[in-house]
Short mmCIF file of N, CA and C in Angstrom, two decimals:
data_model
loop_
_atom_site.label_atom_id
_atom_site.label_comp_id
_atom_site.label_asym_id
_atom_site.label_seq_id
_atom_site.Cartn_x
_atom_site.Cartn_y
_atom_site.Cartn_z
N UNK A 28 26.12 47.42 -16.25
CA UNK A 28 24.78 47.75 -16.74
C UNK A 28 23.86 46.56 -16.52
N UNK A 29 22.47 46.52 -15.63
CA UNK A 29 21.64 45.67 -15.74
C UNK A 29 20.73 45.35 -17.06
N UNK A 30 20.11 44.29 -17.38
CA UNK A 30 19.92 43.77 -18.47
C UNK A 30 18.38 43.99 -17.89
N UNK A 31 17.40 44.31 -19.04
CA UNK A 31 16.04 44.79 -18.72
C UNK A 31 15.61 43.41 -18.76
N UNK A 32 14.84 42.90 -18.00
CA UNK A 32 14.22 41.67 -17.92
C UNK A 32 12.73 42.05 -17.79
N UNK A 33 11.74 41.15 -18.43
CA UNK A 33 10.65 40.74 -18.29
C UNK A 33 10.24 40.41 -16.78
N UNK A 34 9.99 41.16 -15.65
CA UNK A 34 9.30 40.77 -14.57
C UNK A 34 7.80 40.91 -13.84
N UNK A 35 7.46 39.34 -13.49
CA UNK A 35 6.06 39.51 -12.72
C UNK A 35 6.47 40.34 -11.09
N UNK A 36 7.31 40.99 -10.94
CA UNK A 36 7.70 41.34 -9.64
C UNK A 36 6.90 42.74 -9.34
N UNK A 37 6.86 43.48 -8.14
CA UNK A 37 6.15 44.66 -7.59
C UNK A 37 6.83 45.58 -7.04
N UNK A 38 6.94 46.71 -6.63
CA UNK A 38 7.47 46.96 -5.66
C UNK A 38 6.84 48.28 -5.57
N UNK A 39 7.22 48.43 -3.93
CA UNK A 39 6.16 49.61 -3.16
C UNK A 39 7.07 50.50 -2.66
N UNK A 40 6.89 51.51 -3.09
CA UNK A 40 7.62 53.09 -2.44
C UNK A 40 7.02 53.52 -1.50
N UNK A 41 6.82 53.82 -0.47
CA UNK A 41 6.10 54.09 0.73
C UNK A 41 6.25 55.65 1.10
N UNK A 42 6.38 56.84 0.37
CA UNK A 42 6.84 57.65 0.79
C UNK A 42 5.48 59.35 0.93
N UNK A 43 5.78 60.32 1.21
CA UNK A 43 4.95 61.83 1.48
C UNK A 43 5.59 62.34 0.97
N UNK A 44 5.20 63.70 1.48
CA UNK A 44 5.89 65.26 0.84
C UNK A 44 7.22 65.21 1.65
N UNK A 45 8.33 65.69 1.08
CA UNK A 45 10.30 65.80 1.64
C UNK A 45 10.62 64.77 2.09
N UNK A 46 10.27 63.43 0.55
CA UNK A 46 11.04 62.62 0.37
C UNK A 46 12.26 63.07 -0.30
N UNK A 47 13.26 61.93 0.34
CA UNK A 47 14.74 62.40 -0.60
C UNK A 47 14.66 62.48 -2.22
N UNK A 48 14.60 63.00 -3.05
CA UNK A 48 13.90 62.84 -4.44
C UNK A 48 14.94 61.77 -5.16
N UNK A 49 16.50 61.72 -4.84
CA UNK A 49 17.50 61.08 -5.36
C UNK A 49 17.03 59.52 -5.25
N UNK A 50 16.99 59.62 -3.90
CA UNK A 50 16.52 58.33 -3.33
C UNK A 50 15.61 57.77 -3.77
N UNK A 51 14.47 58.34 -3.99
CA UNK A 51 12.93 57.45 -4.97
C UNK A 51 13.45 57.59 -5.80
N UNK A 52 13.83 58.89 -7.03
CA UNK A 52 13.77 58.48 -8.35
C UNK A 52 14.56 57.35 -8.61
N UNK A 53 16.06 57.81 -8.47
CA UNK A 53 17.10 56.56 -9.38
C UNK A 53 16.36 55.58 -8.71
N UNK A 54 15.57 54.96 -7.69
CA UNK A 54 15.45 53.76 -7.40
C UNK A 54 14.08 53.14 -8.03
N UNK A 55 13.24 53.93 -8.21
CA UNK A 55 12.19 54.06 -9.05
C UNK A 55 12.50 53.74 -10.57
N UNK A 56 13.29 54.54 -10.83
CA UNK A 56 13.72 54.02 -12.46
C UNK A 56 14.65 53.47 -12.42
N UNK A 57 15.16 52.92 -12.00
CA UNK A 57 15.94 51.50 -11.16
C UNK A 57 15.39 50.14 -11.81
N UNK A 58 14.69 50.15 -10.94
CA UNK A 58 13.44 48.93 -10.61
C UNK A 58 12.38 48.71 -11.91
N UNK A 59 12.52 50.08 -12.49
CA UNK A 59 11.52 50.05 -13.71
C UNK A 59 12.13 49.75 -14.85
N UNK A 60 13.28 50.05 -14.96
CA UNK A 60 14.43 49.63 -16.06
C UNK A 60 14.70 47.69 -16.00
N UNK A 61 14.62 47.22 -15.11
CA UNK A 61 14.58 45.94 -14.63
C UNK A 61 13.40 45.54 -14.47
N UNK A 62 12.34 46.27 -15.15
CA UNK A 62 10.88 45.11 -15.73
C UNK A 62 10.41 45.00 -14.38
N UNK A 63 10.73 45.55 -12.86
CA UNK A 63 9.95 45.38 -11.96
C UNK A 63 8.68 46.78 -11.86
N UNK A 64 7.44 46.64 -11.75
CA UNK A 64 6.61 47.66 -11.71
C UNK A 64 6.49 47.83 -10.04
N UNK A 65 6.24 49.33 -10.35
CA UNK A 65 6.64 50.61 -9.03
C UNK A 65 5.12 51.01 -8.44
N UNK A 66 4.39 50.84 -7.25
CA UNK A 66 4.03 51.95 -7.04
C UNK A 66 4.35 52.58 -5.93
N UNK A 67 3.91 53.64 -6.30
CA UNK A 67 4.45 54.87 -5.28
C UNK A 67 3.08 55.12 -4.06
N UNK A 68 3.45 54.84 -2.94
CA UNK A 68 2.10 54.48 -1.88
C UNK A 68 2.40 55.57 -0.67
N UNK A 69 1.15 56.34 -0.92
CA UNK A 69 1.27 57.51 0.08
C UNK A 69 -0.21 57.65 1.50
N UNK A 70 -0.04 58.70 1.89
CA UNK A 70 -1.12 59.04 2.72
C UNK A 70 -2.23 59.05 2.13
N UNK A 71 -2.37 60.09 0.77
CA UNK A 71 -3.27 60.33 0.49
C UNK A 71 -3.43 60.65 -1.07
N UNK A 72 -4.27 60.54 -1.91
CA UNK A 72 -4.30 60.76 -3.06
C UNK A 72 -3.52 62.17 -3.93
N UNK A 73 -3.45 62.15 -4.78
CA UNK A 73 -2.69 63.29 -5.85
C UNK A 73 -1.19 63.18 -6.20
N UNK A 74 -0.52 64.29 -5.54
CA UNK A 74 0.86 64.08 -5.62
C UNK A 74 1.51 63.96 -4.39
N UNK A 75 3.18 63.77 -4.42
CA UNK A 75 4.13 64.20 -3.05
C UNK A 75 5.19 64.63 -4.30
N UNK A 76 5.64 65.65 -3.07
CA UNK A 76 6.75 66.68 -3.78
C UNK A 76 8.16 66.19 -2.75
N UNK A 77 9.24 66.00 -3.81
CA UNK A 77 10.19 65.60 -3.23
C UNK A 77 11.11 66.91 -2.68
N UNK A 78 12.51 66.43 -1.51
CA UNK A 78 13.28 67.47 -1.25
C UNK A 78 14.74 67.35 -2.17
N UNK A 79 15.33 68.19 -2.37
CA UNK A 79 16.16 68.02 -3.52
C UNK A 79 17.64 69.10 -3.25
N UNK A 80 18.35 68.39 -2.17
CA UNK A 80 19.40 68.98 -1.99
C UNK A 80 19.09 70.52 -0.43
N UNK A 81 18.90 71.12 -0.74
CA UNK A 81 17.95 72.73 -0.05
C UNK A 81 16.98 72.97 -0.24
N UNK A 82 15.80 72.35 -1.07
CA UNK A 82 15.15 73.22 -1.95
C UNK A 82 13.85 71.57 -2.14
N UNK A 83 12.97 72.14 -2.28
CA UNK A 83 11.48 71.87 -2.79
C UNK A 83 11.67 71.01 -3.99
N UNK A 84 12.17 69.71 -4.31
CA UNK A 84 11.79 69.01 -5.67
C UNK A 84 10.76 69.13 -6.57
N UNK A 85 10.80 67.44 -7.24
CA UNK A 85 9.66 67.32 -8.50
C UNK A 85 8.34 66.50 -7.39
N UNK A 86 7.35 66.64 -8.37
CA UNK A 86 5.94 66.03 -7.63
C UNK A 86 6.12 65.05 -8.83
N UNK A 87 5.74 63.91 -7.51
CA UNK A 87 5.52 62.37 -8.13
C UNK A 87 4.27 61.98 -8.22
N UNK A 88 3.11 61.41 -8.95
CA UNK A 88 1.89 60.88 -8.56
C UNK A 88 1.70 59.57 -7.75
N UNK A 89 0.96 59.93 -6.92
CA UNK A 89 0.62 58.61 -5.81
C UNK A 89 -0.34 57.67 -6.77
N UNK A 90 0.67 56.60 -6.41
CA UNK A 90 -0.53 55.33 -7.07
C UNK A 90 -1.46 54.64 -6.23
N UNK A 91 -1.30 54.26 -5.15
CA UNK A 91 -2.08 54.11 -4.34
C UNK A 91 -2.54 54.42 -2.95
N UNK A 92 -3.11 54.67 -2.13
CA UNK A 92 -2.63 55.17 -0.78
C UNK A 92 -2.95 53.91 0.53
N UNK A 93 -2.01 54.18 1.53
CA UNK A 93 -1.37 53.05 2.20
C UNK A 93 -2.85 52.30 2.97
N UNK A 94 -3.64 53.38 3.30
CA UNK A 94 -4.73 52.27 4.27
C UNK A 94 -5.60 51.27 3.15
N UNK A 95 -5.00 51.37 1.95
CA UNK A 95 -6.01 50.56 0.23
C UNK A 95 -5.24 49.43 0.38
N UNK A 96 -3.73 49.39 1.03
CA UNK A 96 -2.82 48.16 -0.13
C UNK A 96 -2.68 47.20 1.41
N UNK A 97 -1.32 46.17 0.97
CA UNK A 97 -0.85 45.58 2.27
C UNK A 97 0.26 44.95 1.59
N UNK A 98 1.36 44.42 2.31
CA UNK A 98 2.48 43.84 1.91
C UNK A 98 2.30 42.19 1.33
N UNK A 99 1.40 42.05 1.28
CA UNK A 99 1.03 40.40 0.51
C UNK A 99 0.78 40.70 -1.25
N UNK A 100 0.73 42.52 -1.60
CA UNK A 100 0.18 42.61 -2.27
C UNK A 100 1.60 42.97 -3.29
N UNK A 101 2.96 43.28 -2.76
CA UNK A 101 4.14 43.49 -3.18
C UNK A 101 5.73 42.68 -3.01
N UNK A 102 6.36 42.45 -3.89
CA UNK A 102 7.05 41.95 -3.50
C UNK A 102 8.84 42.33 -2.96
N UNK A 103 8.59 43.98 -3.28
CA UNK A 103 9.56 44.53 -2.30
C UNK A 103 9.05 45.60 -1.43
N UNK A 104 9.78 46.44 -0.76
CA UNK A 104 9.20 47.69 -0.08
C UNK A 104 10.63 48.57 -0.07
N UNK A 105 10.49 49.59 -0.71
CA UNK A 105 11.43 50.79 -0.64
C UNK A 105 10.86 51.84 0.43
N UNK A 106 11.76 52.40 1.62
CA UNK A 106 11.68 53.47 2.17
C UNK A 106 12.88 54.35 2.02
N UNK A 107 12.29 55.34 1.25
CA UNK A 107 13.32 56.34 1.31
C UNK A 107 13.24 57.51 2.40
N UNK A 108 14.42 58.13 2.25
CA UNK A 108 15.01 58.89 3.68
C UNK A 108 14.40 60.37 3.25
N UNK A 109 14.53 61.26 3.44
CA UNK A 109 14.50 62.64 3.49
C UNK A 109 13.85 63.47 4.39
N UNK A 110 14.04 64.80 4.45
CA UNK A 110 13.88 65.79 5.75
C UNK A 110 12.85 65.72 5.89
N UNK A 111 11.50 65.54 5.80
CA UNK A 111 9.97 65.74 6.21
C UNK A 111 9.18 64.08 6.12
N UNK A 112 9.84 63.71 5.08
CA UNK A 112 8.94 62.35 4.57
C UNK A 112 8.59 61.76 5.90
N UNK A 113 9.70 60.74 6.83
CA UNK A 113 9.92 59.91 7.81
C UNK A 113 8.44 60.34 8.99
N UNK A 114 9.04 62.14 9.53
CA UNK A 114 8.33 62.28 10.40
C UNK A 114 6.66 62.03 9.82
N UNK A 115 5.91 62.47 8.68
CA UNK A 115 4.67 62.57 8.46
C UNK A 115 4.34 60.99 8.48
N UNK A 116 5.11 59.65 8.07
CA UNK A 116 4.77 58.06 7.32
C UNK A 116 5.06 57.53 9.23
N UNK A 117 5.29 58.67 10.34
CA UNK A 117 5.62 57.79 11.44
C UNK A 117 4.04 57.88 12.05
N UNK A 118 3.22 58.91 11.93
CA UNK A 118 2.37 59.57 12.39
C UNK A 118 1.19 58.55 12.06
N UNK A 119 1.21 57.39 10.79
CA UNK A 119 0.13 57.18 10.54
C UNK A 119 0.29 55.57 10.67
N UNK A 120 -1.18 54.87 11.49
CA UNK A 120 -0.52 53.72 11.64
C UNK A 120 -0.76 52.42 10.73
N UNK A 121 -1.91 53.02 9.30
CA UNK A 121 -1.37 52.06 8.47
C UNK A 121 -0.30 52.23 7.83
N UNK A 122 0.59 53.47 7.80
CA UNK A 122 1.92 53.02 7.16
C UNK A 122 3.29 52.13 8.07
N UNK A 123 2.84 52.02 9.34
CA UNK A 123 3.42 51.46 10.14
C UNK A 123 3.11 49.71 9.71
N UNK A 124 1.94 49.83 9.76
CA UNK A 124 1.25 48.29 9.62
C UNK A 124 2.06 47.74 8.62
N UNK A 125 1.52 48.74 7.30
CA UNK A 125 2.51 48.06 6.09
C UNK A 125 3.77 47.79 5.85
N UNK A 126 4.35 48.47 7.02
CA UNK A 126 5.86 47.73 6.58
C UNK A 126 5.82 46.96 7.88
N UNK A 127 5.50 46.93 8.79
CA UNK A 127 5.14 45.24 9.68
C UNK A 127 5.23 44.02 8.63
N UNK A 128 4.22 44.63 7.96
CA UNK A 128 3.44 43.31 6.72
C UNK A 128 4.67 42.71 6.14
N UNK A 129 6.10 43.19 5.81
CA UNK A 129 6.73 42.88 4.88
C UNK A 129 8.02 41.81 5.67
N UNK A 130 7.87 42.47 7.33
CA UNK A 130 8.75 41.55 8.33
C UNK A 130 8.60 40.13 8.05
N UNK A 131 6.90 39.75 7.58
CA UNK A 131 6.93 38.05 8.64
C UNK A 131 7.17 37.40 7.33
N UNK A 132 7.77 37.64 6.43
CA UNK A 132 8.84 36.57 5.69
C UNK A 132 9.95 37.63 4.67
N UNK A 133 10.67 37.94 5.17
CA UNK A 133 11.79 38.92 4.85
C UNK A 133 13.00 38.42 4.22
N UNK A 134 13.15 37.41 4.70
CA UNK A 134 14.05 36.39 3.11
C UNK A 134 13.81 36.38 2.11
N UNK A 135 12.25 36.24 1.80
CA UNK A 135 12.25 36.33 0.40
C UNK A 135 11.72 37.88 -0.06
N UNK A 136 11.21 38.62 0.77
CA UNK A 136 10.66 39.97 0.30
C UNK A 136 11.72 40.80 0.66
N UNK A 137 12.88 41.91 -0.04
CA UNK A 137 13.03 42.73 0.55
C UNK A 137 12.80 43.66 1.08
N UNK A 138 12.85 44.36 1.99
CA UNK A 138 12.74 45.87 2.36
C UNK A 138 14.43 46.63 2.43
N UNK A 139 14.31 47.80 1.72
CA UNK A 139 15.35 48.84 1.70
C UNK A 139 15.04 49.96 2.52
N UNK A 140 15.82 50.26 3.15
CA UNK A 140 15.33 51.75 3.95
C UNK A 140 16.74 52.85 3.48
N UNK A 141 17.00 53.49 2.95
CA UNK A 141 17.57 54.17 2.83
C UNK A 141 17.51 55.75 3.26
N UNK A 142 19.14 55.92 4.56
CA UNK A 142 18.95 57.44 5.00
C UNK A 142 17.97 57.47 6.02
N UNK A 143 17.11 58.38 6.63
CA UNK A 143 16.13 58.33 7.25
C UNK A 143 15.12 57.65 7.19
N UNK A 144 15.00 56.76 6.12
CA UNK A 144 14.59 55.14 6.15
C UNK A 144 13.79 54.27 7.10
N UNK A 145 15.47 54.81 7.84
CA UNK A 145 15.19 54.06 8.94
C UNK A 145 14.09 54.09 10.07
N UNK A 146 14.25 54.96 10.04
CA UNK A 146 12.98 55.83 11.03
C UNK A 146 11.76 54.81 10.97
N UNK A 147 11.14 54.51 9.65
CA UNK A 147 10.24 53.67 9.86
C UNK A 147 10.27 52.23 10.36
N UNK A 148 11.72 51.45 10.57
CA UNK A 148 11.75 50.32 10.52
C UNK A 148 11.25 50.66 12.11
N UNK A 149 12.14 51.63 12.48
CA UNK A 149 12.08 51.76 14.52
C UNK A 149 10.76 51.95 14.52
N UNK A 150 9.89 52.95 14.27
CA UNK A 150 8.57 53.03 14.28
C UNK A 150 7.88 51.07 14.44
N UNK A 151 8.22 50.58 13.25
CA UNK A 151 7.42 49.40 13.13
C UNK A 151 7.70 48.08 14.38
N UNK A 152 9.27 48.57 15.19
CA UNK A 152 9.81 47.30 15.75
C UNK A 152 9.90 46.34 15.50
N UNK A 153 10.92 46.38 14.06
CA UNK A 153 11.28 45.11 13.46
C UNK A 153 12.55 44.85 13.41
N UNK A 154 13.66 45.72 14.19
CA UNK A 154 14.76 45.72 13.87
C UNK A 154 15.72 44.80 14.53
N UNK A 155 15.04 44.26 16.26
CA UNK A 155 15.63 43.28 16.92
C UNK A 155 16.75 42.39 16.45
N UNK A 156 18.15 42.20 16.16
CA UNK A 156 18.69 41.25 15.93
C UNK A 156 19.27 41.31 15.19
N UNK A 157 18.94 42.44 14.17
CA UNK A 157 19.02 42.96 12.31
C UNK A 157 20.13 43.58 12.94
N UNK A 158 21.23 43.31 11.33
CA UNK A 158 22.37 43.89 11.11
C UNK A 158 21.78 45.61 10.20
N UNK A 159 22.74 46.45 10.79
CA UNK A 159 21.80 47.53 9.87
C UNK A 159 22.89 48.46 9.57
N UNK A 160 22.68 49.70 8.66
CA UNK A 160 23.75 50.90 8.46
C UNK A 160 22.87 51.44 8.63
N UNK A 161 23.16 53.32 9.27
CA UNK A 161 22.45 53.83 9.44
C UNK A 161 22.64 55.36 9.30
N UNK A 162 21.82 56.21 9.53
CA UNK A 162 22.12 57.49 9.19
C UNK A 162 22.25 57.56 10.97
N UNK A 163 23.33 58.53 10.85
CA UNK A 163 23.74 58.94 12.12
C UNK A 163 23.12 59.91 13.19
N UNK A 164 21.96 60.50 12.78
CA UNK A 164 20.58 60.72 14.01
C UNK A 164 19.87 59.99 14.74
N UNK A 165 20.16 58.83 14.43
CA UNK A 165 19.62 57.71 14.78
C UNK A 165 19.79 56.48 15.18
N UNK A 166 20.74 57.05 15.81
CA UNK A 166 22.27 55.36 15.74
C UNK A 166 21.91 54.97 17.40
N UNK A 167 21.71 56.06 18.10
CA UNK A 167 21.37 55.14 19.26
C UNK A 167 19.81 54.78 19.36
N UNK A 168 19.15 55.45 19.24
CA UNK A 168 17.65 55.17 18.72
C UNK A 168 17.38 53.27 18.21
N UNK A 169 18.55 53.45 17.48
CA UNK A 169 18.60 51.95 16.64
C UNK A 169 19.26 51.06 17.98
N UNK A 170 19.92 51.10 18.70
CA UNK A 170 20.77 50.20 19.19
C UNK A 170 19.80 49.94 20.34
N UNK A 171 19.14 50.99 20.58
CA UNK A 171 18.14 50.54 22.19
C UNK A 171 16.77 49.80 20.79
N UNK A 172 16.29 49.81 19.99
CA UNK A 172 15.59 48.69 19.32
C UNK A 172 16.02 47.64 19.53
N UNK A 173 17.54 47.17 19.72
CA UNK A 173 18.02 45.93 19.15
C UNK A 173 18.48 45.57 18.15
N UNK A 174 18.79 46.62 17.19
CA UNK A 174 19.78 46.30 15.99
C UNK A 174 20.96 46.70 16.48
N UNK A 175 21.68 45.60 15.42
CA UNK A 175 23.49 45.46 15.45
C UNK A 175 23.69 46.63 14.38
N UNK A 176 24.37 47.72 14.68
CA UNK A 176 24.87 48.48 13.80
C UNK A 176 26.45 48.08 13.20
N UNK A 177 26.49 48.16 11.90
CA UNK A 177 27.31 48.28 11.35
C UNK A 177 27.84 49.07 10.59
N UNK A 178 29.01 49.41 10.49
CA UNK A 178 30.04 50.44 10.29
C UNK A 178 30.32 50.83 8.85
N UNK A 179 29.53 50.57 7.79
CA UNK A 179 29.37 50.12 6.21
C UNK A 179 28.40 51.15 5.30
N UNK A 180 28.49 51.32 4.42
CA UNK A 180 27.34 52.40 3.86
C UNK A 180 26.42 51.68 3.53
N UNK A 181 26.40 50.15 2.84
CA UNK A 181 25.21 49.40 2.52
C UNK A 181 25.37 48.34 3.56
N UNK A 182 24.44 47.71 4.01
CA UNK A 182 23.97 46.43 4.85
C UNK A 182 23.33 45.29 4.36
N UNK A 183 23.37 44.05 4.25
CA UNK A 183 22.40 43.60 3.52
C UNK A 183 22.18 42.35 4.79
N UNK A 184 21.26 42.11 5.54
CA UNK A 184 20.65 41.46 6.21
C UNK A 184 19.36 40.22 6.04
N UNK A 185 19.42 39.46 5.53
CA UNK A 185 18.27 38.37 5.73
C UNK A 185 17.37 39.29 4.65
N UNK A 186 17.25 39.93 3.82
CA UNK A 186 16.52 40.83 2.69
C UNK A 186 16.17 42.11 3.50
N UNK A 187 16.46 42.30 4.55
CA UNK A 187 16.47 43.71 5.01
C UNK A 187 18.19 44.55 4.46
N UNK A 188 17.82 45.24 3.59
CA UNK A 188 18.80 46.13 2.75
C UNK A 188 18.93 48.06 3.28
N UNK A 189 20.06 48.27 4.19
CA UNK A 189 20.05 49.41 4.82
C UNK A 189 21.12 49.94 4.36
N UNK A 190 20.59 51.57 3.89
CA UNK A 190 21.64 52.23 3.74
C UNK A 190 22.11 53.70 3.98
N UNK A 191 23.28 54.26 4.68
CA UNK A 191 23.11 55.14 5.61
C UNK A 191 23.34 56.38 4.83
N UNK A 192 23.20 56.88 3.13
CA UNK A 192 23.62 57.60 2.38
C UNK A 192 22.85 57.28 0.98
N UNK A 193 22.94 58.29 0.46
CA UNK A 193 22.28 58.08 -1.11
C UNK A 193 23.33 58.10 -2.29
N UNK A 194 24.86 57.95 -1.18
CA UNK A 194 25.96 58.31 -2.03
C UNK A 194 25.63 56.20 -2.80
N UNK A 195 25.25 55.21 -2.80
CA UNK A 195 25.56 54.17 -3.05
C UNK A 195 24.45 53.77 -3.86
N UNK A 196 23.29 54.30 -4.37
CA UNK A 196 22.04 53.73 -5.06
C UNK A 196 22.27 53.24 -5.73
N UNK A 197 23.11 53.08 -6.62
CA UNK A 197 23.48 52.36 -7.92
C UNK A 197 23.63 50.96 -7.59
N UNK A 198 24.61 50.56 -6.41
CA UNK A 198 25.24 49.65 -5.70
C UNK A 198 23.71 49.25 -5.12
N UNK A 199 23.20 49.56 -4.40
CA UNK A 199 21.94 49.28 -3.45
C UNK A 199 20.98 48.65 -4.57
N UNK A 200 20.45 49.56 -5.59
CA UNK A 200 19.73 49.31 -6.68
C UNK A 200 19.98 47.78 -6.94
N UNK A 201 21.10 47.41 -7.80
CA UNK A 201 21.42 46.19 -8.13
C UNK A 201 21.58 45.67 -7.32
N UNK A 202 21.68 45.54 -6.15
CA UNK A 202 21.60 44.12 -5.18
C UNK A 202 19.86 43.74 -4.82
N UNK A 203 19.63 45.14 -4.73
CA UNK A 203 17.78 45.13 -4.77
C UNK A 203 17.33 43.85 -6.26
N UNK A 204 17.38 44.50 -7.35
CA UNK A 204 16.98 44.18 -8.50
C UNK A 204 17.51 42.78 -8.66
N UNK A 205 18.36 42.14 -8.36
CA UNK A 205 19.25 40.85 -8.54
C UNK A 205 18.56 40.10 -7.49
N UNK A 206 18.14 41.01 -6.25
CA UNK A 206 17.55 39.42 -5.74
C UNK A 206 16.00 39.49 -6.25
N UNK A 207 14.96 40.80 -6.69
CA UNK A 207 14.14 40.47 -7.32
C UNK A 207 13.59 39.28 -8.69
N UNK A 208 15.20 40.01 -9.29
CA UNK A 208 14.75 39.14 -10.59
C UNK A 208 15.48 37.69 -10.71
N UNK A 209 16.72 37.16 -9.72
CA UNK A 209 16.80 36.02 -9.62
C UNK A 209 15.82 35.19 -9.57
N UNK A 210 15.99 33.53 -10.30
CA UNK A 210 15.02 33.00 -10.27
C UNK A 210 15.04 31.88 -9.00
N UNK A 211 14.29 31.69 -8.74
CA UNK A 211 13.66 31.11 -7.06
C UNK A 211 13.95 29.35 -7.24
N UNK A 212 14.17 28.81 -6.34
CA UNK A 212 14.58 27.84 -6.57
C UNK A 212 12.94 26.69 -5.71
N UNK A 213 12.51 25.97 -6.16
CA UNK A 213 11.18 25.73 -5.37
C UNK A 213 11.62 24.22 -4.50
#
């Protein structure tokens, strides 16, 4: 069990309509249980409705939308996977930008992509060199980028955190949250 801590930390959900709903929520109340504050950063104002197994999920409210914010402004970035989300967040190119934003110091910021996740990292061309797990639509897609695939359900790379299933959030969660709320050494 993680211990709720007091945090000045951020973190940005980047997701649309047929996001994985498993995937944002537990990681959403994840992150929020651990004193890190969430927003949820979309296309466009109101809600996104998640996908939930076969079937049409819950609607989340958008807190901010992506061409308003930038990655200087958070100190993690969650992409979650699911059947519609990826293709609509590839289409637009400040959501591309924004997770660019989170590449040029990635040691200390994480990014998680979980599941179809991934999709955006390839979109952004940041994956060169990166150790990664991946969902398996996309495994050669990834290897002509230049990521090293690995054979693992979670990845944890230089604060790039990949994972090829939603079977592990719990596991993913706390490695997320532990390097958030560790304290920094100056």
């Amino acid at each position: 069990m993680l211990n709720t801590l007091s945090s000045n930390k951020t973190a940005a959900i980047l997701a649309k309509d047929g996001f994985e709903q498993c995937e944002l929520i537990e990681t959403r109340d994840a992150l929020i249980s651990a004193g890190v504050r969430v927003h949820i950063i979309s296309l466009e104002p109101g809600t996104i409705i998640g996908w939930n197994g076969s079937k049409w999920g819950i609607e989340v409210d958008v807190d901010k939308i992506v061409s308003n914010v930038s990655a200087e402004d958070y100190d993690a970035l969650i992409l979650p996977g699911g059947l519609f989300n990826p293709d609509a967040l590839l289409q637009d190119k400040d959501a591309i930008d924004f997770v660019k934003g989170f590449f040029k110091d990635a040691e200390i910021k994480p990014v998680v992509a979980i599941n179809q996740g991934t999709w955006m990292l390839l979109e952004a061309d940041v994956l060169k060199n990166r150790l990664v797990a991946s969902f398996p639509t996309v495994l050669n897609r990834l290897r002509y980028a230049g990521a090293k695939l690995v054979d693992r359900d979670l990845v944890i790379d230089k604060g790039l955190y990949t994972s090829r299933s939603s079977h592990n959030l719990a596991a993913l969660n706390q490695q997320v949250i532990q390097h958030l709320t560790k304290p920094r050494m100056h």
